[in-house]
C-alpha positions as CSV (number, residue, x, y, z in Angstrom):
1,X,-27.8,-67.0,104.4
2,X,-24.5,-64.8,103.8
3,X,-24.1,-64.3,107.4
4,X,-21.0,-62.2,108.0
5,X,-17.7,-64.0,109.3
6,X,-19.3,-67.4,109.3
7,X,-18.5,-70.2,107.2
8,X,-20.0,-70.8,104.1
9,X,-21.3,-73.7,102.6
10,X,-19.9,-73.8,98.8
11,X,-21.3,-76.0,96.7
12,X,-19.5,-77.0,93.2
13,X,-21.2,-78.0,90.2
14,X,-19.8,-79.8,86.7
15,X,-22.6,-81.2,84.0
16,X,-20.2,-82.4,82.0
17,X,-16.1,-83.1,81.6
18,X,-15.6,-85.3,79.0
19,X,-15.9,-88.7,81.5
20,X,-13.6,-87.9,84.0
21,X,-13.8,-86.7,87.7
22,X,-13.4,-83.3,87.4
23,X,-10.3,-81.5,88.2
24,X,-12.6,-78.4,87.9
25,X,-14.3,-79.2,91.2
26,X,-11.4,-81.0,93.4
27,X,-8.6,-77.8,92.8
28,X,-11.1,-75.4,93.8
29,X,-12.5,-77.4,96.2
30,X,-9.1,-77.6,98.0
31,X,-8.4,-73.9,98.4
32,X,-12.0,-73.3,99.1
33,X,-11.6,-75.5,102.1
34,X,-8.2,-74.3,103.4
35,X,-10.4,-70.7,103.2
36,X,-12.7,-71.7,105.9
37,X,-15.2,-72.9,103.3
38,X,-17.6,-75.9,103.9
39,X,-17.1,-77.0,100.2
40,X,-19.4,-80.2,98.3
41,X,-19.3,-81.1,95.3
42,X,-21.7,-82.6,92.3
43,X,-20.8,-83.8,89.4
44,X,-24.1,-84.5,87.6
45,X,-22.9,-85.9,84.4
46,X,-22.5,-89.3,87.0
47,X,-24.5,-88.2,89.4
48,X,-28.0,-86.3,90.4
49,X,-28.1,-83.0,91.9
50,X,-27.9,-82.4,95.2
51,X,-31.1,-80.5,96.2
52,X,-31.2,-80.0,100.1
53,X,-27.3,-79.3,99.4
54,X,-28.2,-76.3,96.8
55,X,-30.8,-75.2,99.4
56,X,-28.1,-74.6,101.7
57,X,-25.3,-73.2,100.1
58,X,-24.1,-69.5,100.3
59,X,-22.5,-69.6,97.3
60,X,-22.7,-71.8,93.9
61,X,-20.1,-72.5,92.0
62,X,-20.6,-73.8,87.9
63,X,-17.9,-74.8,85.9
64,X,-17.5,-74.1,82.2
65,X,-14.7,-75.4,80.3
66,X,-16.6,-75.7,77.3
67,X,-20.1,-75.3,75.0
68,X,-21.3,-78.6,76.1
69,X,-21.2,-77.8,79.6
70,X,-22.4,-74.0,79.1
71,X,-25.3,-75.1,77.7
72,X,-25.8,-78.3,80.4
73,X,-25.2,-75.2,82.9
74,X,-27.7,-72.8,81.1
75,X,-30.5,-75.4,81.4
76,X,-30.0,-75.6,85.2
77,X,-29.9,-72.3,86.5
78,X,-33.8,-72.0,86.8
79,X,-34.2,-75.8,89.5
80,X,-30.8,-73.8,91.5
81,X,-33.3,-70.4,91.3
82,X,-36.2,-72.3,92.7
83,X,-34.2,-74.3,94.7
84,X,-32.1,-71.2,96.4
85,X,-33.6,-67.6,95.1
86,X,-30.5,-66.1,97.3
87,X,-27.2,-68.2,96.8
88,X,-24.3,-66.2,95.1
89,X,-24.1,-67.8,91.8
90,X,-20.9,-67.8,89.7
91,X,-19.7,-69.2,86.7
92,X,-15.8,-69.8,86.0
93,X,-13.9,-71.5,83.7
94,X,-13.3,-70.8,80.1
95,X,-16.6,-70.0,78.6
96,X,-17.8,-67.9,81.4
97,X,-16.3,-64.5,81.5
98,X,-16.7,-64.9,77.3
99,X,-20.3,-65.6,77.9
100,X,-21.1,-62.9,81.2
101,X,-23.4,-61.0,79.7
102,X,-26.2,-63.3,78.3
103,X,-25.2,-65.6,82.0
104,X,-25.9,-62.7,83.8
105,X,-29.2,-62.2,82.1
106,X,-30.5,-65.5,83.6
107,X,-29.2,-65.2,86.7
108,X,-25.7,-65.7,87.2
109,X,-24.1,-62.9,89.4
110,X,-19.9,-63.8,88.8
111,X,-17.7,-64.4,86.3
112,X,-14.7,-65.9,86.6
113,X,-12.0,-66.8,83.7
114,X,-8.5,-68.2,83.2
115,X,-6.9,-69.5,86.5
116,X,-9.6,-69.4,89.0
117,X,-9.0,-70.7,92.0
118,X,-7.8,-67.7,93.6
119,X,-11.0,-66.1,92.4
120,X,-13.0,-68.0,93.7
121,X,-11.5,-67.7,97.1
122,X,-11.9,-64.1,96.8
123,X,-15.4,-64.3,96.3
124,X,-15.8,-66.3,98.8
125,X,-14.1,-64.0,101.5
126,X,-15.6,-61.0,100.3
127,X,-19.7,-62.9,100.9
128,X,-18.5,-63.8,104.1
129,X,-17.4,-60.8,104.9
130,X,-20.9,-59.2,104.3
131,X,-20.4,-57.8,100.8
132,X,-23.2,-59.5,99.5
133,X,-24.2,-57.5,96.7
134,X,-20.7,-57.7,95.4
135,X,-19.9,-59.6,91.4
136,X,-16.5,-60.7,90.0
137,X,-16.2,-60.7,86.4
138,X,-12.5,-61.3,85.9
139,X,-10.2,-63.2,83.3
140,X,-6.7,-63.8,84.9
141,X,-3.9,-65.6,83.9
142,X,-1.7,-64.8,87.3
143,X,0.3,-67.3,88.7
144,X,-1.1,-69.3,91.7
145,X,0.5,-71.5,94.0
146,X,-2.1,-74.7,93.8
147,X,-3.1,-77.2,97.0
148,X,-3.2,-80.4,96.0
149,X,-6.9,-81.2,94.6
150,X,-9.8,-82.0,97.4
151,X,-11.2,-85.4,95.7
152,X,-13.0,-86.7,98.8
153,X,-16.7,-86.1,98.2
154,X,-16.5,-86.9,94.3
155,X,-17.6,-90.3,93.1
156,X,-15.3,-93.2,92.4
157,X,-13.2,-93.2,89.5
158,X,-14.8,-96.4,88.7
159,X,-18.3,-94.4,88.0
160,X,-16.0,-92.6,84.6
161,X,-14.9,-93.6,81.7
162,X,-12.4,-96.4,81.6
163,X,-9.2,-97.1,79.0
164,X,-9.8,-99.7,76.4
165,X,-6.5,-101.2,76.1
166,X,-7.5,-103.0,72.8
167,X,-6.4,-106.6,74.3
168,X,-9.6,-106.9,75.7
169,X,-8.7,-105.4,78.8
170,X,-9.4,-102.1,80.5
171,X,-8.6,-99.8,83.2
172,X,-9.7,-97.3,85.4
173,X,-8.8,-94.0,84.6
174,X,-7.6,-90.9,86.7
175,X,-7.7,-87.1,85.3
176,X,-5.0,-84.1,86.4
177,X,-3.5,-81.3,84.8
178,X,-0.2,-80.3,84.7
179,X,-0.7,-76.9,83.1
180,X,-3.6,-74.5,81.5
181,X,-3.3,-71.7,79.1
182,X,-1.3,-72.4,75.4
183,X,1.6,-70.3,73.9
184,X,-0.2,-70.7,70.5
185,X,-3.2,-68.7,68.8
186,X,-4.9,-71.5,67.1
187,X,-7.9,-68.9,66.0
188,X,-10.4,-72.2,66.3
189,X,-9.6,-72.3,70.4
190,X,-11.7,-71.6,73.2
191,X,-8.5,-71.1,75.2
192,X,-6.9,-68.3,73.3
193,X,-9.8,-65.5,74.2
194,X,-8.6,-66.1,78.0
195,X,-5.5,-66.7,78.1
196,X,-4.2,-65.1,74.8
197,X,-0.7,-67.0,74.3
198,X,0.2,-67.2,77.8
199,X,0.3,-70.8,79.8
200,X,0.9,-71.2,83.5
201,X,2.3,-74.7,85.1
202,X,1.1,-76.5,87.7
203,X,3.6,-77.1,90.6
204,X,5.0,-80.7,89.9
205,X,5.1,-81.8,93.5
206,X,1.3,-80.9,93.3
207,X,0.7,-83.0,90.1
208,X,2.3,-86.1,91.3
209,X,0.7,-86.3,94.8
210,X,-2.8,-85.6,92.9
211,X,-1.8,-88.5,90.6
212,X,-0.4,-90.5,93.6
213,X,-4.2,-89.5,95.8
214,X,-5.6,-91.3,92.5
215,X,-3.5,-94.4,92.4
216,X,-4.5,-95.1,96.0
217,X,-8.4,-95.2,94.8
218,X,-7.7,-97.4,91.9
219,X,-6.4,-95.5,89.2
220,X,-4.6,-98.0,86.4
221,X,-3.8,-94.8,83.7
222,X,-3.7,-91.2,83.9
223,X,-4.8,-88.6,81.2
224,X,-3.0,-85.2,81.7
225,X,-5.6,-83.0,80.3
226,X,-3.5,-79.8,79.8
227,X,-4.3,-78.0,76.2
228,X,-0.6,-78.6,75.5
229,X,1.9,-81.1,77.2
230,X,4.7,-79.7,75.7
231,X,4.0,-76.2,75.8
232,X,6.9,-76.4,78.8
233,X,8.2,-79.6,77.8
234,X,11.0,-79.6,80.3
235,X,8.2,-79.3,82.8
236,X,6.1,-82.0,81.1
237,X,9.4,-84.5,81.1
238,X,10.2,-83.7,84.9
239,X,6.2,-84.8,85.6
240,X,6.5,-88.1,83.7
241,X,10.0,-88.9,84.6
242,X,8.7,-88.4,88.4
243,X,5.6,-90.6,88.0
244,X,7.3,-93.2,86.3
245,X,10.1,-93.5,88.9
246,X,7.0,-93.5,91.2
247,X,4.6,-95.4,89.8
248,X,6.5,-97.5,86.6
249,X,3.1,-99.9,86.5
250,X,1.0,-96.4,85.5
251,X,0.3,-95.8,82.3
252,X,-0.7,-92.3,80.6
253,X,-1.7,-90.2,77.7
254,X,-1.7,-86.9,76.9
255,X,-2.5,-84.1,74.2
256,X,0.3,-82.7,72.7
257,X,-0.1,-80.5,69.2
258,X,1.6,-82.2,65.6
259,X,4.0,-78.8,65.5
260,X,5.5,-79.5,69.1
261,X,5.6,-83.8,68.2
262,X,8.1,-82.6,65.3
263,X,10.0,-80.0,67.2
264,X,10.4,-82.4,70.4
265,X,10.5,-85.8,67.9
266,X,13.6,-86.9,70.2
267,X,12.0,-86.9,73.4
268,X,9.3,-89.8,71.4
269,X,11.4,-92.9,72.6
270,X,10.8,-91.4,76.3
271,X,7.1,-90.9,76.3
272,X,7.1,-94.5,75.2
273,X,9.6,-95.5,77.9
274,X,7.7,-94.1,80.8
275,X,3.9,-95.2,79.5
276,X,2.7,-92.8,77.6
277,X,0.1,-94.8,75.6
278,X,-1.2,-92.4,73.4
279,X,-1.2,-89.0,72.3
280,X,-4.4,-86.8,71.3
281,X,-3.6,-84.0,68.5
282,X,-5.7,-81.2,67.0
283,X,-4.9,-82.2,63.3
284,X,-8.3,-80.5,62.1
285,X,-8.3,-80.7,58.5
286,X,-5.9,-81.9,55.9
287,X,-6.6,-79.2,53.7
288,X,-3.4,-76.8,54.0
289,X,-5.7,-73.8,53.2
290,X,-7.8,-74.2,56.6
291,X,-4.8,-75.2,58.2
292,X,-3.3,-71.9,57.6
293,X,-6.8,-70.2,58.4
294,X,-7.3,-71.6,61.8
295,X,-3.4,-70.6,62.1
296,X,-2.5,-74.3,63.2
297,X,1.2,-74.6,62.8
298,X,1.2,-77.3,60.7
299,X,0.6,-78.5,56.8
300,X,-1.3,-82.1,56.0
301,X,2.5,-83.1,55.2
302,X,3.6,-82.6,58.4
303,X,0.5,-84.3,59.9
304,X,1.9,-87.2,57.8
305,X,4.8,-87.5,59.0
306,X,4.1,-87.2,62.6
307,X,1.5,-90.0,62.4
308,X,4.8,-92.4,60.3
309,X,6.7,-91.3,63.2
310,X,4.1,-92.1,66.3
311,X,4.0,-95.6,64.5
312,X,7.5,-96.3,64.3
313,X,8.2,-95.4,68.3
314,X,5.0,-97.4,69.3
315,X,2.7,-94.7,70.2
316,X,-1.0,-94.6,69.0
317,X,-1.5,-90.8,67.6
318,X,-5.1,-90.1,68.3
319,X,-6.1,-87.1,66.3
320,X,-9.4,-84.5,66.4
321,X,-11.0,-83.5,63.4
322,X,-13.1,-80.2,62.5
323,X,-14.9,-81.8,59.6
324,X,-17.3,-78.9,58.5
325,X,-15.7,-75.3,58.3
326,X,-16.8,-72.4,56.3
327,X,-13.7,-73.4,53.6
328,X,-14.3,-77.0,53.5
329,X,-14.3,-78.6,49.5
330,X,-16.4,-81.5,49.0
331,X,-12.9,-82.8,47.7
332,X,-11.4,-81.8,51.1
333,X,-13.7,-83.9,52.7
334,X,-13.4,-86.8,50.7
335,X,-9.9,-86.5,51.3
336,X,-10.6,-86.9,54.9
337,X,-12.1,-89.4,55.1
């Protein structure tokens, strides 16, 4: 099947991506393709997998950005054996170079971490190349120059989850990212292990045109999923200013930790200006104590105030919660709640 300097078929697989169309198989899919590659992709947590299409691939590709999907994955790998005893399987994303030895035990072959798309190219050239029995396992946080994502072959954005505007109405939603990595060591993060305070930006020309490719198929709001907006918030403000100038109907969200809201309180006004609709924060706890364990950056005060200050500019603060830790006080909790 891994016939040297022929092309490929590649086939990409997500379970699971929190309800949107996976920017984890439409990036990769893009540079795959301009490789030579015959790329397809299946999302399964919309749609059913592929079978003659596993049968014919060279080379599998599973994305895991996080325990949900690992263990989705984990449960798949013995139909894509039976299916395809030969294909080169490999995992990337950020639970798969963390997890390569126990994958490898059930047969994933490599392992790719951190920015990945020029891994996965690699891989790809070295199989069709003839180096068959060849495995990456590899965590890198260079700098890539990204193609805009390859979203032709994924279902309609209609198939994901939608917005809830809370007037009754809804719209469709559209995913990108418009950075990975995080400058923080939040010690409860799945990021930190790969990318271990670094963060690397996503081109803004590339961002917008992925938004824009979105627009066209009916996208109403887009979700910029990177760990941290404002990790490079001049970068983050030149995105937004862009697709507002663009696209002033579009409305957005994004996450953006409490620490950064209070450092950056005077760029609020303009989130709300340009559409920002909400923002998701790790607030965690409000006990100061586990704060300070999971290194967070911020107290329950400071939590506080950011949600006083989200209300007065007219943004909804949507915050995540770790409700059980090893610290947690019955107290604590109460508090929580």
């Amino acid at each position: 099947m891994l016939l040297q300097n022929k092309t490929m078929q590649v086939l990409l697989i997500s379970t699971y991506d929190l309800g949107h169309q996976p920017f984890s198989l439409a990036s990769p899919a893009a540079k795959l393709s301009n490789a030579g590659a015959k790329v397809i992709c299946n999302d399964l947590a919309v749609e059913s997998l592929k079978d003659n299409d596993v049968r014919t691939a060279g080379m599998i590709g599973i994305y895991l950005q996080m325990h949900t999907a690992t263990r989705l994955s984990i449960a798949l790998i013995p139909l894509l054996k039976e299916l395809n005893p030969t294909a080169h399987i490999v995992f990337y994303g950020l639970y798969a170079p963390l997890n390569a030895i126990y994958l490898r035990e059930i047969g994933g072959d490599s392992f790719i971490g951190g920015e990945f798309e020029d891994g996965l190219v690699e891989l790809y050239k070295n199989l069709t190349d003839g180096h068959i029995s060849l495995s990456l396992n590899t965590i890198s946080t260079k700098k890539q120059n990204f193609d805009i994502p390859l979203r032709k072959g994924l279902p309609n954005l209609n198939k994901y989850a939608y917005l809830n505007v809370g007037d009754g109405s809804t719209k469709i939603v559209g995913y990108t990212e418009a950075s990975r990595g995080c400058k923080h060591k939040c010690r409860h993060c799945p990021v930190v292990p790969v990318y271990k305070g670094r963060f690397r930006i996503i081109e803004s020309d590339a961002v917008i045109a992925d938004c824009e490719q979105q627009i066209a198929q009916g996208a109403e709001h887009i979700s910029f999923g990177d760990p941290d907006f404002f990790n490079g918030p001049t970068h983050a403000i030149k995105v937004i200013m862009a697709l507002n100038q663009e696209f002033p109907h579009i409305t957005y969200d994004a996450t953006i930790k409490i620490e950064h809201l209070l450092a950056h309180e005077e760029l609020l006004p303009l989130l709300k200006k340009t559409g920002c609709l909400f923002i998701t924060t790790a607030a965690e706890s409000v006990e100061n104590n586990i704060l300070s364990i999971l290194d967070k950056g911020h107290t329950n005060e400071d939590f506080k105030e950011v949600a006083a200050k989200m209300h007065n500019v007219g943004i909804h603060l949507s915050p995540t919660f770790v409700p059980f830790t090893p610290w947690t006080t019955k107290k604590g909790f109460l508090r929580l709640l």
